[in-house]
Coordinates of C-alpha atoms in Angstrom, one line a residue:
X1 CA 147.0 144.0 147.0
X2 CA 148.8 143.6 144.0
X3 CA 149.4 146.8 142.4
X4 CA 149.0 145.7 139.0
X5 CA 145.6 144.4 139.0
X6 CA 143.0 146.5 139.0
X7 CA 140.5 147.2 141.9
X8 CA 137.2 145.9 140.1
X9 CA 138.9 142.8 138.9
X10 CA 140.4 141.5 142.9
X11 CA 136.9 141.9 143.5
X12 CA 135.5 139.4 141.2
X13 CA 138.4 136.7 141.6
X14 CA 137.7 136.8 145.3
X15 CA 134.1 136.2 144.2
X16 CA 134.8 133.4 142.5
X17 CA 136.9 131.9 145.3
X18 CA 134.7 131.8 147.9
X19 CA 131.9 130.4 145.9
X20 CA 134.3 127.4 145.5
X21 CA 135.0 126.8 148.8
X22 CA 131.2 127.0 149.6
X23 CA 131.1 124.1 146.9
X24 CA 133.5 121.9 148.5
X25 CA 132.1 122.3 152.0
X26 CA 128.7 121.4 150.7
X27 CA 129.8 118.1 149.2
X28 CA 131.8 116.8 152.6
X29 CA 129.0 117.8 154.5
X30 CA 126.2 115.8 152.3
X31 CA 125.6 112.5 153.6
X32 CA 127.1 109.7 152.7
X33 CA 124.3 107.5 151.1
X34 CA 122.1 110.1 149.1
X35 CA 123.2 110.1 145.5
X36 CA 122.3 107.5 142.7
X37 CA 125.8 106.1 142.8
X38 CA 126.5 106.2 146.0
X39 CA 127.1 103.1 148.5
X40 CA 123.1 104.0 149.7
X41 CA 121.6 104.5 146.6
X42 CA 119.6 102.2 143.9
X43 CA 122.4 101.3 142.0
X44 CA 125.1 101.4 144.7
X45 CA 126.0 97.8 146.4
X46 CA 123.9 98.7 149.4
X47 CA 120.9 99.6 147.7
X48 CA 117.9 97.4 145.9
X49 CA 118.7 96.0 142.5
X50 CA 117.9 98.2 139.5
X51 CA 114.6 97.7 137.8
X52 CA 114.9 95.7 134.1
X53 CA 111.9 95.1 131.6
X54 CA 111.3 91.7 130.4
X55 CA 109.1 89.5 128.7
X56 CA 108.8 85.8 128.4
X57 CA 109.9 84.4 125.6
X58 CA 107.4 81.7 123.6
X59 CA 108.0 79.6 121.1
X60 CA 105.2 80.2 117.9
X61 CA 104.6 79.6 114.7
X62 CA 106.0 82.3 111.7
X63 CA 105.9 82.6 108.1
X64 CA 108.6 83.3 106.2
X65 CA 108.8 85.4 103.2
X66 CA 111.8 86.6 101.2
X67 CA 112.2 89.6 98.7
X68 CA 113.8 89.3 95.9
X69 CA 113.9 91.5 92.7
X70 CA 113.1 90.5 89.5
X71 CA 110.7 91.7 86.4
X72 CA 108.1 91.3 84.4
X73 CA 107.3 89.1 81.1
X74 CA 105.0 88.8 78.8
X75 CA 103.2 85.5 78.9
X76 CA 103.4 84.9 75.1
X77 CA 105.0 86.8 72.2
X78 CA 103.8 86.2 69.1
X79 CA 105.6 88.3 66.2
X80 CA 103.4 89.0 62.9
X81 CA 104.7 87.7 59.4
X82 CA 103.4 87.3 56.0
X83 CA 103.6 84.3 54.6
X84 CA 103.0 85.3 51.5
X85 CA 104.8 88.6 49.3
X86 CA 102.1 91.6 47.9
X87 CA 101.0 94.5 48.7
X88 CA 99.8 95.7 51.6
X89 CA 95.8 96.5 50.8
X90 CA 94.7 97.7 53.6
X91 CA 95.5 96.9 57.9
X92 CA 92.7 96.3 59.9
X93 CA 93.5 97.0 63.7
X94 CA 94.3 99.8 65.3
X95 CA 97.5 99.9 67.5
X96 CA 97.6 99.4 71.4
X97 CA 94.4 97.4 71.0
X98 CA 93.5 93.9 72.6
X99 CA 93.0 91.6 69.6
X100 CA 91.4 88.3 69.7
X101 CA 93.2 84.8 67.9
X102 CA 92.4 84.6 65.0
X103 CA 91.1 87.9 63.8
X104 CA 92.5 89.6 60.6
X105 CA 95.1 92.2 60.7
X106 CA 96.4 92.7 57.5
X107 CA 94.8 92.3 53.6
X108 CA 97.4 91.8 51.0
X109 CA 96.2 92.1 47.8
X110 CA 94.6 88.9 47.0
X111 CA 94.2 89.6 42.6
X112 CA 97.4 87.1 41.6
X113 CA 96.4 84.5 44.3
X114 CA 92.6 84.4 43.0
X115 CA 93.6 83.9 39.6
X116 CA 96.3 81.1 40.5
X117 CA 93.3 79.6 42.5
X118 CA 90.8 79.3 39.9
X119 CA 93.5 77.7 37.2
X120 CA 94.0 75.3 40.2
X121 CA 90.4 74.3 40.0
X122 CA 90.2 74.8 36.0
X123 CA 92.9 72.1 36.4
X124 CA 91.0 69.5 38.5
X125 CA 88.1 70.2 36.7
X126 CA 90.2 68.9 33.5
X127 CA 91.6 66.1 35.0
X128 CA 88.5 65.0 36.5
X129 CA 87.1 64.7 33.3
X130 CA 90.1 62.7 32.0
X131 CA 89.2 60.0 34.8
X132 CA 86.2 59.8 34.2
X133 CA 86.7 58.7 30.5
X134 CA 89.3 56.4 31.4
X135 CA 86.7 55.2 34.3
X136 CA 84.4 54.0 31.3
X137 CA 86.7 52.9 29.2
X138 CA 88.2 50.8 31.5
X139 CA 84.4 49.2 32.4
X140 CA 84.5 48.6 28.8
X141 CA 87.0 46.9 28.2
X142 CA 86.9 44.4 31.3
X143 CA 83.3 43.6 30.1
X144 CA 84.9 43.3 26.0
X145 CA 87.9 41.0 27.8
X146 CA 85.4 38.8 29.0
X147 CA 83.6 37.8 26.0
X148 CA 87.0 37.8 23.7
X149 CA 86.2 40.8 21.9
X150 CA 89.3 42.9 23.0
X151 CA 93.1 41.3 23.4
X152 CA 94.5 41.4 26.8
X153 CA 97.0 43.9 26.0
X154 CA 94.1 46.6 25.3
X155 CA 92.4 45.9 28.3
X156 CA 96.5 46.6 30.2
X157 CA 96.3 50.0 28.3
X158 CA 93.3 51.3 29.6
X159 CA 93.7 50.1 33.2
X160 CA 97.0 52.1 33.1
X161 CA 95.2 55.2 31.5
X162 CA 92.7 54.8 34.8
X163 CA 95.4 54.9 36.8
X164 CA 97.6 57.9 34.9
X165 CA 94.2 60.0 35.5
X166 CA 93.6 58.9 38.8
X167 CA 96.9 60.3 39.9
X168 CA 96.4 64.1 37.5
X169 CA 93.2 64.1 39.6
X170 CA 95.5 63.9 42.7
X171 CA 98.1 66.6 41.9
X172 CA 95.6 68.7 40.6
X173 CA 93.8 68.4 44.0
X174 CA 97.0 69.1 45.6
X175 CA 97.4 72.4 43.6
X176 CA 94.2 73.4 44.5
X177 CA 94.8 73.0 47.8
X178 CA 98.2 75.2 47.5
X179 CA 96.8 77.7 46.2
X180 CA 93.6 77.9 48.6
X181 CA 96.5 78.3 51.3
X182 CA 98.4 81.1 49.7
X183 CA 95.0 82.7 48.9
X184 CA 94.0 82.7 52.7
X185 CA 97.9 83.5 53.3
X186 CA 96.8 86.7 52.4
X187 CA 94.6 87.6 54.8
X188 CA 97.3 88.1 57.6
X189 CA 95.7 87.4 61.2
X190 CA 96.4 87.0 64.7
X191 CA 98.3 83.7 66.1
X192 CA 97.4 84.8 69.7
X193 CA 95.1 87.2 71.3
X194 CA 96.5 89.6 73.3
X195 CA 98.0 93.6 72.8
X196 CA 99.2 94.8 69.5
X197 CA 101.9 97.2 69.4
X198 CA 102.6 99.2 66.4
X199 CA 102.8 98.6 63.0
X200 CA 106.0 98.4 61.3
X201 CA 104.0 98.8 57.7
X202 CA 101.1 100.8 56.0
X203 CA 98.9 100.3 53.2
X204 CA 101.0 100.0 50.0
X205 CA 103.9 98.8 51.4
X206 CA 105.9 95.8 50.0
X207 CA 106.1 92.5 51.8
X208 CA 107.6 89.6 51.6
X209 CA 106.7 85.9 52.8
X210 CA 108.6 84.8 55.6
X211 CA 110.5 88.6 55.9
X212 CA 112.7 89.2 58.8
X213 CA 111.1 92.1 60.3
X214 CA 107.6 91.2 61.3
X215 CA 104.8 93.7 60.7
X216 CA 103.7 94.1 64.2
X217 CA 103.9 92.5 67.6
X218 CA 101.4 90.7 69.9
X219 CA 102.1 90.1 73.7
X220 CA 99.6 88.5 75.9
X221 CA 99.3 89.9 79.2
X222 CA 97.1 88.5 81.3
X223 CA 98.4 85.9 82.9
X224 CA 101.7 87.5 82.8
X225 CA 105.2 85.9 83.9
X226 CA 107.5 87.4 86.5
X227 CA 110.8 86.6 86.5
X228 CA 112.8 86.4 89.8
X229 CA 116.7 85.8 90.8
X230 CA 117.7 84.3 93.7
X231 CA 121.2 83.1 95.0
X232 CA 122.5 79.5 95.0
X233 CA 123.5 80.1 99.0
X234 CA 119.7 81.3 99.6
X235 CA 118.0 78.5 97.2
X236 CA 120.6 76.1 99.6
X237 CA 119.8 77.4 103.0
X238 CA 115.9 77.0 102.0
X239 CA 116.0 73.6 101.0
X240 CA 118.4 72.3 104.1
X241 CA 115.2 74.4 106.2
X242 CA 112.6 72.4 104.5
X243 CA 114.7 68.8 104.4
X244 CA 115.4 68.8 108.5
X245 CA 112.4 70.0 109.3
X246 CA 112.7 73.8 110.6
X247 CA 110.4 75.1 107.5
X248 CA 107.3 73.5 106.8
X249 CA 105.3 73.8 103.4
X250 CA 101.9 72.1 102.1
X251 CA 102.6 69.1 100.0
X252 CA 102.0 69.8 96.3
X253 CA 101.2 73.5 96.9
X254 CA 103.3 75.8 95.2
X255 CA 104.8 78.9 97.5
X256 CA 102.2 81.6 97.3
X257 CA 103.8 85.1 95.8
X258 CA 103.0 89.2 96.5
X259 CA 104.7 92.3 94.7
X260 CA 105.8 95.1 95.4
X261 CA 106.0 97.6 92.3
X262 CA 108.1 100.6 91.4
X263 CA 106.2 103.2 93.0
X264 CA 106.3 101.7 96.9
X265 CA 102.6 100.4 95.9
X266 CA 101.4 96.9 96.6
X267 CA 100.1 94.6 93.8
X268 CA 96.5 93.6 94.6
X269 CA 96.9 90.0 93.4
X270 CA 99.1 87.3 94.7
X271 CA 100.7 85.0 91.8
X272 CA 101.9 81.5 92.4
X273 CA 105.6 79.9 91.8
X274 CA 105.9 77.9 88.9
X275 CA 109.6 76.6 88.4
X276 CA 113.3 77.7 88.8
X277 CA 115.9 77.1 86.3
X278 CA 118.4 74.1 86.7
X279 CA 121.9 75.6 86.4
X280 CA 122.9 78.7 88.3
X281 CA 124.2 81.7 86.3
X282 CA 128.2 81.7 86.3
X283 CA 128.7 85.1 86.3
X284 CA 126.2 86.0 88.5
X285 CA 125.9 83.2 91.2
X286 CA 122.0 83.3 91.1
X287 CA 119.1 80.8 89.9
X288 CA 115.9 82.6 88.4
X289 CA 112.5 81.7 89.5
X290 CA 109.5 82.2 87.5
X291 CA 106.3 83.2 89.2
X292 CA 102.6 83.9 87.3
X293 CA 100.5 86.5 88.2
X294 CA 97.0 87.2 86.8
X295 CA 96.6 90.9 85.4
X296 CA 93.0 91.4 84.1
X297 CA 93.4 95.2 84.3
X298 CA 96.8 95.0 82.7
X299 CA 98.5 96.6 85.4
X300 CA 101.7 94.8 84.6
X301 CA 103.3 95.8 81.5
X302 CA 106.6 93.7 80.4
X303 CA 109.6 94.9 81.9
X304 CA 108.6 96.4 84.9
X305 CA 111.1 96.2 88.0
X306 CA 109.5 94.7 90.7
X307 CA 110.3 93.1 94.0
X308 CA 108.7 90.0 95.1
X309 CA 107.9 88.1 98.6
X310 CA 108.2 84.7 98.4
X311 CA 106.9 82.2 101.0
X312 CA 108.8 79.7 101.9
X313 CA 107.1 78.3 104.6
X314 CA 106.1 78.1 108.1
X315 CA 108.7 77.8 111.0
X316 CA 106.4 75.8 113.9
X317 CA 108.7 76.9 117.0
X318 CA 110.0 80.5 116.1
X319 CA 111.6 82.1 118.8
X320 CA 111.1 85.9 118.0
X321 CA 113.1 88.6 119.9
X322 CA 112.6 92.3 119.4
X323 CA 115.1 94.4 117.9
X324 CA 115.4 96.6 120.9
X325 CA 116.4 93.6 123.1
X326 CA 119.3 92.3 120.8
X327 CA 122.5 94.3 120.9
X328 CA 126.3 94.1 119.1
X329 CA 129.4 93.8 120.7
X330 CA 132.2 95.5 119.2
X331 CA 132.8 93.0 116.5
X332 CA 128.7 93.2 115.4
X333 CA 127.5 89.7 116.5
X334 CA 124.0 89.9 118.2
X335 CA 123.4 89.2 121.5
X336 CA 120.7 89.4 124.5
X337 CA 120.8 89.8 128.0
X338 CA 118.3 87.6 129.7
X339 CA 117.2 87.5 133.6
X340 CA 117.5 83.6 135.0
X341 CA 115.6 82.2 137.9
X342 CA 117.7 84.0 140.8
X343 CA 117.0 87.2 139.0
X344 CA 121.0 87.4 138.0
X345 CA 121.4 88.8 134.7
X346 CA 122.8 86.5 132.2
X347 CA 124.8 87.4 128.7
X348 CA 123.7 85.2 125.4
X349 CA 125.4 85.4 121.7
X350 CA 122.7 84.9 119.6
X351 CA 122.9 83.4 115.9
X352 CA 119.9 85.4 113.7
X353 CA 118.2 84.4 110.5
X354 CA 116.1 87.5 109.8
X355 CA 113.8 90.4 110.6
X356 CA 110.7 90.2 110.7
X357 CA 108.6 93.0 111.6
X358 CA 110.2 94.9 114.7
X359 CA 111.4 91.1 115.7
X360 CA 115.2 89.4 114.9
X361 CA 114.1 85.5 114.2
X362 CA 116.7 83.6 116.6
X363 CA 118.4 80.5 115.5
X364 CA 120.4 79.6 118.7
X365 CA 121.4 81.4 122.1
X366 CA 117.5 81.6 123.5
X367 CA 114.7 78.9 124.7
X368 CA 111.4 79.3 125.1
X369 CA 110.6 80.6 128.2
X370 CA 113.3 82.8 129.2
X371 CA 113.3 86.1 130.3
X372 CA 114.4 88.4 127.8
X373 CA 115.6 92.1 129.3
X374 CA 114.0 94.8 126.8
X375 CA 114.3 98.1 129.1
X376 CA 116.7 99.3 131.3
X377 CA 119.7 97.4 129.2
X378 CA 122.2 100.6 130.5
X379 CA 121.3 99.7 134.0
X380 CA 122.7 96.2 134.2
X381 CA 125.9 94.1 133.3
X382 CA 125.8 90.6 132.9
X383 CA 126.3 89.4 136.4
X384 CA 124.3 91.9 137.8
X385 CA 121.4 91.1 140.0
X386 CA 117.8 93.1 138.7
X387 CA 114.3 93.1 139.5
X388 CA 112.0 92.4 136.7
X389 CA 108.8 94.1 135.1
X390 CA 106.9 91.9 133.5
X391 CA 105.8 93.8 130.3
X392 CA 103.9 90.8 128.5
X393 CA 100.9 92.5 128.9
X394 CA 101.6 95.4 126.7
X395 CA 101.4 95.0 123.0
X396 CA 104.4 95.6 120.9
X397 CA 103.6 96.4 117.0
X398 CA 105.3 94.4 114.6
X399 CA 105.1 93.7 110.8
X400 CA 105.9 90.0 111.1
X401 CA 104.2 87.9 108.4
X402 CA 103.2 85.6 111.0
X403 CA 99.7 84.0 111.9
X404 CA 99.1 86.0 115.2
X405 CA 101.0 88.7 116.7
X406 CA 104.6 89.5 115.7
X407 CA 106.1 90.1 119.4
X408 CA 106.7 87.0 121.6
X409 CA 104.2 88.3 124.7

């Protein structure tokens, strides 16, 4: 023994070394055939094929939704002016209130508009009077003409004095009718009904007719307006769907609409699309959509954020694959490994539109049909030969906005 190692220590080093040498002689003495990977085992080229999940793919039909953001809008604005100058008497509506069309908000003092009113009517009254003389005289005259009694020239003059106090009659009525207008003018009401916001004035302030700052500002709320964006390429790719024939959509019937508001929460009632603009934004690269929604309990308020689902339509023959039986490769493109006929396993690059629910909508790379390998993906390689499970019988949940269940099964 070495005498610079120390008595305890050569014991546990010889310890060790015979505990690997009892390792070793286990292993050559373990048969040949026992372990997973051996020649005999499950996996090994001797043994059965491995065990793969699938399910048979169907073809079915799906709706399609898309989200997109957007915000709210009032449905009308109307902004509250005088259209004549006084001052403010008194307001009549208290602010944050639902007001009807039509009903008064504001009483300017009306004392200078009475009193141009009545010498309005004074005034007809006058030249009323005036016509009605030159009415008679006129009679008089045509029956004086007649019998020779007046010249010709008199009976000219007072057919022109009928007419001079015809017309008086008919500015004075226009007057009147002026200052009626500005008189009402100063009853300031509603142009729409809706919710008033506050009031910019108080009683015994100054206005003005016409003023640039209005006095108060109605929006009507119910129905109410959202408005959405959407990109050119999406707006595109949706209409190239619908033209060859992979969407479907009711004839005439505009694409129903759901919301999604700022706290997480679902809006109870859907809204319908109304238009989208003509030209897309420049700077932006997006068209907006307009949607209406009603909002009896006033719910929406304008300028919310909110995200919207759109329909766009039905797809009849959807092939839907769940998300655990589509993988990458190392450059990200989706693909599936499906089992064929002779039970080999078979490698297919997929092209996807979309999720929906747990399920990848596939445009190309599987039929309806196949065999689609969900469980037990690490066992096989593409060229591989497996046994399947049939596992159409066990429900998969989804969140697919389809007509039926989300999962092909």
């Amino acid at each position: 023994m070495n005498p610079l190692i120390p008595r305890p220590q050569a014991g546990a080093w010889l310890c060790v070394l015979v505990a690997a040498l009892s390792v070793v002689g286990c292993e050559r003495s373990a048969p040949s055939g026992g372990g997973p990977g051996g020649p005999g085992g499950p996996g090994g080229p001797g043994g059965p094929p491995p065990e793969v999940g699938v399910i048979t793919l169907q073809a079915r039909e799906a709706a399609l939704t898309t989200e997109l953001p957007g915000r709210t809008a009032s449905y009308r604005v109307a902004e509250v002016r005088p259209q004549v100058g006084g001052i403010i008497k008194e307001r009549l509506f208290k602010e944050g209130t639902l007001i009807r069309s039509g009903q008064v908000l504001y009483q300017i003092d009306p004392a200078v508009y009475q009193s141009t009113y009545d010498s309005a009517q004074a005034a007809l009254n006058r030249s009323r009077a005036t016509f009605e003389r030159a009415r008679l005289k006129a009679e008089r005259y045509a029956d004086l003409l007649k019998a020779k009694a007046v010249s010709q020239e008199d009976f000219d003059d007072a057919e022109a004095a009928l007419k001079e106090a015809a017309a008086g009659v008919a500015v004075d009525e226009a007057q009147l009718a002026r200052a009626r207008i500005d008189l009402e003018y100063t009853r300031v009401t509603a142009p729409i009904g809706g919710r008033i916001g506050r009031s910019v004035v108080t009683q015994g302030a100054l206005v003005t007719a016409n003023q640039e700052p209005a006095l108060a500002t109605i929006q009507q709320l119910d129905p109410i307006y959202v408005d959405l964006t959407q990109s050119s390429a999406q707006l595109l790719r949706l209409r190239r769907a619908l033209e060859d024939g992979r969407l479907k959509r009711p004839d005439g019937d505009q694409p129903r609409v759901t919301l999604l508001l700022e706290d997480g929460s679902d809006y109870p009632l859907a809204g319908r699309l109304e238009f989208s603009e003509v030209s897309v934004d420049p700077g932006t690269g997006a068209v907006t959509l307009r949607a209406t929604f009603p909002n009896p309990d006033h719910v929406l308020l304008p300028g919310m954020f909110v995200r919207a689902r759109v329909e766009e339509g039905t797809r009849p023959e959807a092939i839907l694959a769940p998300q655990r039986g589509v993988q990458r490769d190392r450059r990200g493109r989706p693909y599936a490994l499906v089992l064929n006929a002779e039970g080999v396993v078979e490698q297919r690059m997929l092209a996807t539109d979309r999720t929906l629910g747990s399920d990848w909508l596939v445009d190309d790379g599987l039929a309806p049909g196949e065999r689609l390998i969900i469980d037990g993906l690490q066992k096989v390689r593409p060229g591989d030969k497996a046994r399947p499970v049939v596992l159409d019988d066990q429900p998969v949940v989804t969140g697919a906005s389809a007509p039926g269940p989300g999962t092909t099964h």
